């Protein structure tokens, strides 16, 4: 199974801007705290930033990722790692107390199968925690308006809110709001627009990686327009407060295995 992006190049620099965000970590830990035990499978866990943070809080994460480069970084943090695909987990049935998928489902073409796999490996009463950016959040993230072609090509990779709810039946749904840029995703960077102008920061996001690869002229033009708007005192992050208040910047769905 191929993911939509290859993180081999990003692995070397990912942790410079993509640590575990307190805005995500706190509700994620609460979601996992009521699992039957401490064993957590971090699917698509990359360099293990969230796994490492949860390990410090008493959980026992195992990081699964298809990128050996990302896993090498996670292993260097003392985390157990396992190479595998999200839609064909190399883990036995009913063997984990919890599964988490953090900011990765839009990279998985067979995402419904990935969630089925997550449910398969959970013990009865196990917790499934899915943190995702839904398609509707592209309208919350105002920066997409500066890069219309990139946004159009990025849109279909994201599930709708209804699709996510249907894929995790009975889940508790919680909107998440970034109050920090510790994990410099595109959504978090929208809260600090000037950081979007820094190539070393925005290049660690799949959105801007797509823009640089597929639409370089649009990327240059959009950044120039954003720079001009900020210099003129226009703050686009304040344009969509009602939508952000309703949807959040991302969503956390927490389900319980039968």
Coordinates of C-alpha atoms in Angstrom, one line a residue:
X1 CA 0.0 0.0 0.0
X2 CA 1.4 3.3 -1.0
X3 CA 0.8 6.5 1.0
X4 CA 0.1 9.8 -0.8
X5 CA 3.5 11.2 0.3
X6 CA 7.1 9.9 0.8
X7 CA 8.5 11.1 4.1
X8 CA 12.0 9.8 3.5
X9 CA 13.4 13.3 2.9
X10 CA 11.4 15.0 5.7
X11 CA 12.5 12.4 8.3
X12 CA 15.8 14.2 8.8
X13 CA 14.2 17.6 9.6
X14 CA 10.7 16.7 10.7
X15 CA 11.2 17.2 14.4
X16 CA 12.5 20.7 14.0
X17 CA 8.9 22.0 13.7
X18 CA 6.6 19.0 14.3
X19 CA 6.7 18.1 18.1
X20 CA 3.7 16.9 20.1
X21 CA 1.2 19.8 20.3
X22 CA -0.3 20.4 23.8
X23 CA -3.5 21.3 22.0
X24 CA -3.7 17.7 20.7
X25 CA -1.8 15.8 23.3
X26 CA -4.1 16.7 26.3
X27 CA -7.4 15.5 24.7
X28 CA -5.6 12.6 23.1
X29 CA -4.3 11.4 26.5
X30 CA -7.7 11.8 28.0
X31 CA -9.2 9.7 25.3
X32 CA -6.7 6.9 25.8
X33 CA -6.6 7.0 29.6
X34 CA -9.7 4.9 30.0
X35 CA -8.4 2.1 27.8
X36 CA -8.2 -1.4 29.4
X37 CA -4.4 -1.2 29.6
X38 CA -1.4 0.8 28.6
X39 CA -0.5 -0.8 25.3
X40 CA -1.1 1.7 22.5
X41 CA -0.5 1.2 18.8
X42 CA 0.5 4.5 17.1
X43 CA -0.4 4.0 13.5
X44 CA 1.5 6.2 11.1
X45 CA 3.4 7.5 14.1
X46 CA 6.3 8.8 12.1
X47 CA 9.2 10.0 14.3
X48 CA 7.2 9.1 17.4
X49 CA 6.7 12.6 18.8
X50 CA 3.2 11.8 20.2
X51 CA 4.2 8.3 21.2
X52 CA 7.1 9.6 23.2
X53 CA 5.0 12.2 24.9
X54 CA 2.4 9.6 25.9
X55 CA 5.1 7.2 27.1
X56 CA 6.2 9.9 29.5
X57 CA 2.6 9.9 30.8
X58 CA 2.7 6.1 31.6
X59 CA 1.4 4.6 28.3
X60 CA 3.3 1.9 26.4
X61 CA 3.2 2.9 22.7
X62 CA 4.4 0.9 19.7
X63 CA 5.0 3.0 16.6
X64 CA 4.0 1.6 13.3
X65 CA 4.9 3.4 10.1
X66 CA 5.8 2.4 6.5
X67 CA 8.8 4.8 6.3
X68 CA 12.0 3.2 7.7
X69 CA 13.5 6.7 7.8
X70 CA 10.8 8.0 10.1
X71 CA 11.0 4.9 12.2
X72 CA 14.7 5.2 12.7
X73 CA 14.2 8.6 14.3
X74 CA 11.5 7.1 16.6
X75 CA 13.7 4.2 17.5
X76 CA 16.4 6.7 18.5
X77 CA 14.0 8.0 21.1
X78 CA 13.9 4.6 22.7
X79 CA 10.5 3.7 21.3
X80 CA 9.6 0.2 20.0
X81 CA 8.9 0.4 16.3
X82 CA 7.4 -1.8 13.6
X83 CA 7.4 -1.3 9.9
X84 CA 4.0 -1.8 8.3
X85 CA 1.1 -0.3 6.4
X86 CA -2.0 1.2 8.1
X87 CA -4.3 -0.8 6.0
X88 CA -2.5 -4.1 6.7
X89 CA -1.2 -3.9 10.3
X90 CA 1.4 -6.5 11.2
X91 CA -0.3 -7.1 14.6
X92 CA -2.5 -9.9 15.8
X93 CA -6.2 -9.7 16.4
X94 CA -7.3 -8.2 19.8
X95 CA -3.8 -7.6 20.9
X96 CA -3.8 -3.9 21.9
X97 CA -5.5 -1.8 24.5
X98 CA -5.7 1.3 22.3
X99 CA -4.9 2.5 18.8
X100 CA -4.3 6.1 17.8
X101 CA -4.1 7.6 14.4
X102 CA -2.9 11.2 14.6
X103 CA -2.9 13.6 11.6
X104 CA -2.3 10.8 9.1
X105 CA -5.5 9.5 7.7
X106 CA -5.4 11.9 4.7
X107 CA -2.2 10.2 3.6
X108 CA -3.9 6.8 3.3
X109 CA -5.7 6.0 0.1
X110 CA -7.4 2.9 1.7
X111 CA -8.4 4.8 4.8
X112 CA -11.5 2.8 5.5
X113 CA -9.5 -0.4 5.5
X114 CA -7.0 1.3 7.9
X115 CA -9.8 2.0 10.4
X116 CA -11.1 -1.5 10.0
X117 CA -7.5 -2.7 10.8
X118 CA -7.4 -0.5 13.9
X119 CA -10.6 -2.0 15.2
X120 CA -9.4 -5.5 14.4
X121 CA -6.4 -5.3 16.7
X122 CA -8.2 -3.8 19.7
X123 CA -9.2 -5.9 22.7
X124 CA -12.8 -5.7 23.8
X125 CA -13.3 -2.3 25.4
X126 CA -10.2 -1.0 23.7
X127 CA -10.0 2.6 22.7
X128 CA -9.7 4.0 19.2
X129 CA -8.6 7.6 19.0
X130 CA -8.6 9.3 15.6
X131 CA -7.3 12.8 15.2
X132 CA -7.9 14.1 11.7
X133 CA -8.4 17.1 9.5
X134 CA -11.7 16.7 7.7
X135 CA -12.5 18.2 4.3
X136 CA -14.5 20.9 6.0
X137 CA -11.4 22.1 7.8
X138 CA -9.9 23.2 4.6
X139 CA -12.4 26.0 4.8
X140 CA -11.3 26.8 8.3
X141 CA -7.7 27.0 7.3
X142 CA -7.9 30.4 5.5
X143 CA -4.4 29.9 3.9
X144 CA -6.0 27.6 1.3
X145 CA -7.5 30.7 -0.3
X146 CA -4.0 31.8 -1.4
X147 CA -3.3 28.5 -3.2
X148 CA -6.5 27.4 -5.0
X149 CA -4.9 24.8 -7.3
X150 CA -3.0 23.1 -4.5
X151 CA -6.2 23.1 -2.4
X152 CA -8.2 21.6 -5.2
X153 CA -5.7 18.7 -5.6
X154 CA -5.5 18.3 -1.8
X155 CA -9.2 18.3 -1.1
X156 CA -10.1 14.7 -2.2
X157 CA -7.5 13.2 0.1
X158 CA -9.5 14.4 3.1
X159 CA -12.6 12.7 4.4
X160 CA -15.7 14.6 5.2
X161 CA -16.9 14.9 8.7
X162 CA -19.9 12.6 7.9
X163 CA -17.5 10.0 6.5
X164 CA -15.3 10.1 9.6
X165 CA -18.3 9.8 11.9
X166 CA -19.7 6.9 9.9
X167 CA -16.3 5.1 9.9
X168 CA -16.1 5.2 13.8
X169 CA -19.7 4.4 14.8
X170 CA -20.7 5.6 18.2
X171 CA -17.6 7.8 18.6
X172 CA -17.4 10.8 20.8
X173 CA -16.5 13.7 18.6
X174 CA -14.5 16.6 19.9
X175 CA -13.4 19.7 17.8
X176 CA -9.7 20.6 18.5
X177 CA -8.3 24.1 18.4
X178 CA -4.6 24.8 18.0
X179 CA -3.5 27.3 20.7
X180 CA 0.2 26.7 19.9
X181 CA 2.5 25.9 17.0
X182 CA 4.6 23.2 18.7
X183 CA 3.4 20.8 16.0
X184 CA 3.7 23.0 13.0
X185 CA 1.0 21.6 10.8
X186 CA -0.6 23.8 8.2
X187 CA -3.6 24.1 10.5
X188 CA -1.5 25.3 13.5
X189 CA 0.5 27.6 11.3
X190 CA -2.7 29.4 10.3
X191 CA -2.7 30.8 13.9
X192 CA 0.7 32.4 13.3
X193 CA 0.6 33.7 9.7
X194 CA 4.1 35.1 9.7
X195 CA 5.5 31.6 10.2
X196 CA 3.9 30.5 6.9
X197 CA 6.4 32.7 5.1
X198 CA 9.3 30.7 6.5
X199 CA 10.2 27.9 4.0
X200 CA 12.0 25.9 6.7
X201 CA 8.7 25.8 8.7
X202 CA 6.1 25.3 6.0
X203 CA 8.0 22.7 4.0
X204 CA 7.4 20.2 6.8
X205 CA 3.7 20.1 6.0
X206 CA 2.3 17.8 3.3
X207 CA 0.2 20.8 2.0
X208 CA 3.2 22.9 1.2
X209 CA 5.1 20.0 0.0
X210 CA 2.4 19.4 -2.5
X211 CA 2.4 23.0 -3.5
X212 CA 6.2 23.1 -4.1
X213 CA 6.1 19.9 -6.2
X214 CA 2.9 20.4 -8.2
X215 CA 2.3 24.1 -8.2
X216 CA 5.6 26.0 -7.6
X217 CA 4.4 29.2 -9.4
X218 CA 1.2 29.3 -7.4
X219 CA 3.3 28.8 -4.2
X220 CA 5.6 31.7 -5.0
X221 CA 2.6 34.0 -5.9
X222 CA 0.5 33.0 -2.9
X223 CA 3.4 33.6 -0.5
X224 CA 4.0 37.0 -2.1
X225 CA 0.4 38.0 -1.7
X226 CA 0.3 36.8 1.9
X227 CA 3.5 38.7 2.7
X228 CA 2.0 41.8 1.2
X229 CA -1.3 41.4 3.2
X230 CA 0.6 41.0 6.5
X231 CA 2.8 44.0 5.7
X232 CA -0.4 46.0 5.1
X233 CA -1.8 45.0 8.5
X234 CA -4.4 42.6 7.2
X235 CA -4.7 39.5 9.4
X236 CA -6.4 36.7 7.5
X237 CA -6.5 34.4 10.5
X238 CA -9.4 36.5 11.9
X239 CA -11.6 36.1 8.8
X240 CA -13.4 32.8 9.7
X241 CA -14.0 32.8 13.5
X242 CA -17.6 31.4 13.4
X243 CA -16.6 28.4 11.2
X244 CA -13.5 27.8 13.4
X245 CA -15.6 28.0 16.6
X246 CA -18.0 25.4 15.2
X247 CA -15.6 23.0 13.5
X248 CA -12.3 23.6 15.3
X249 CA -9.0 23.3 13.5
X250 CA -9.2 19.5 13.5
X251 CA -11.3 16.8 15.1
X252 CA -10.8 14.0 17.6
X253 CA -13.0 10.9 17.4
X254 CA -12.9 8.4 20.2
X255 CA -14.5 5.0 19.9
X256 CA -14.7 1.8 22.0
X257 CA -14.2 -1.6 20.6
X258 CA -17.0 -4.2 21.1

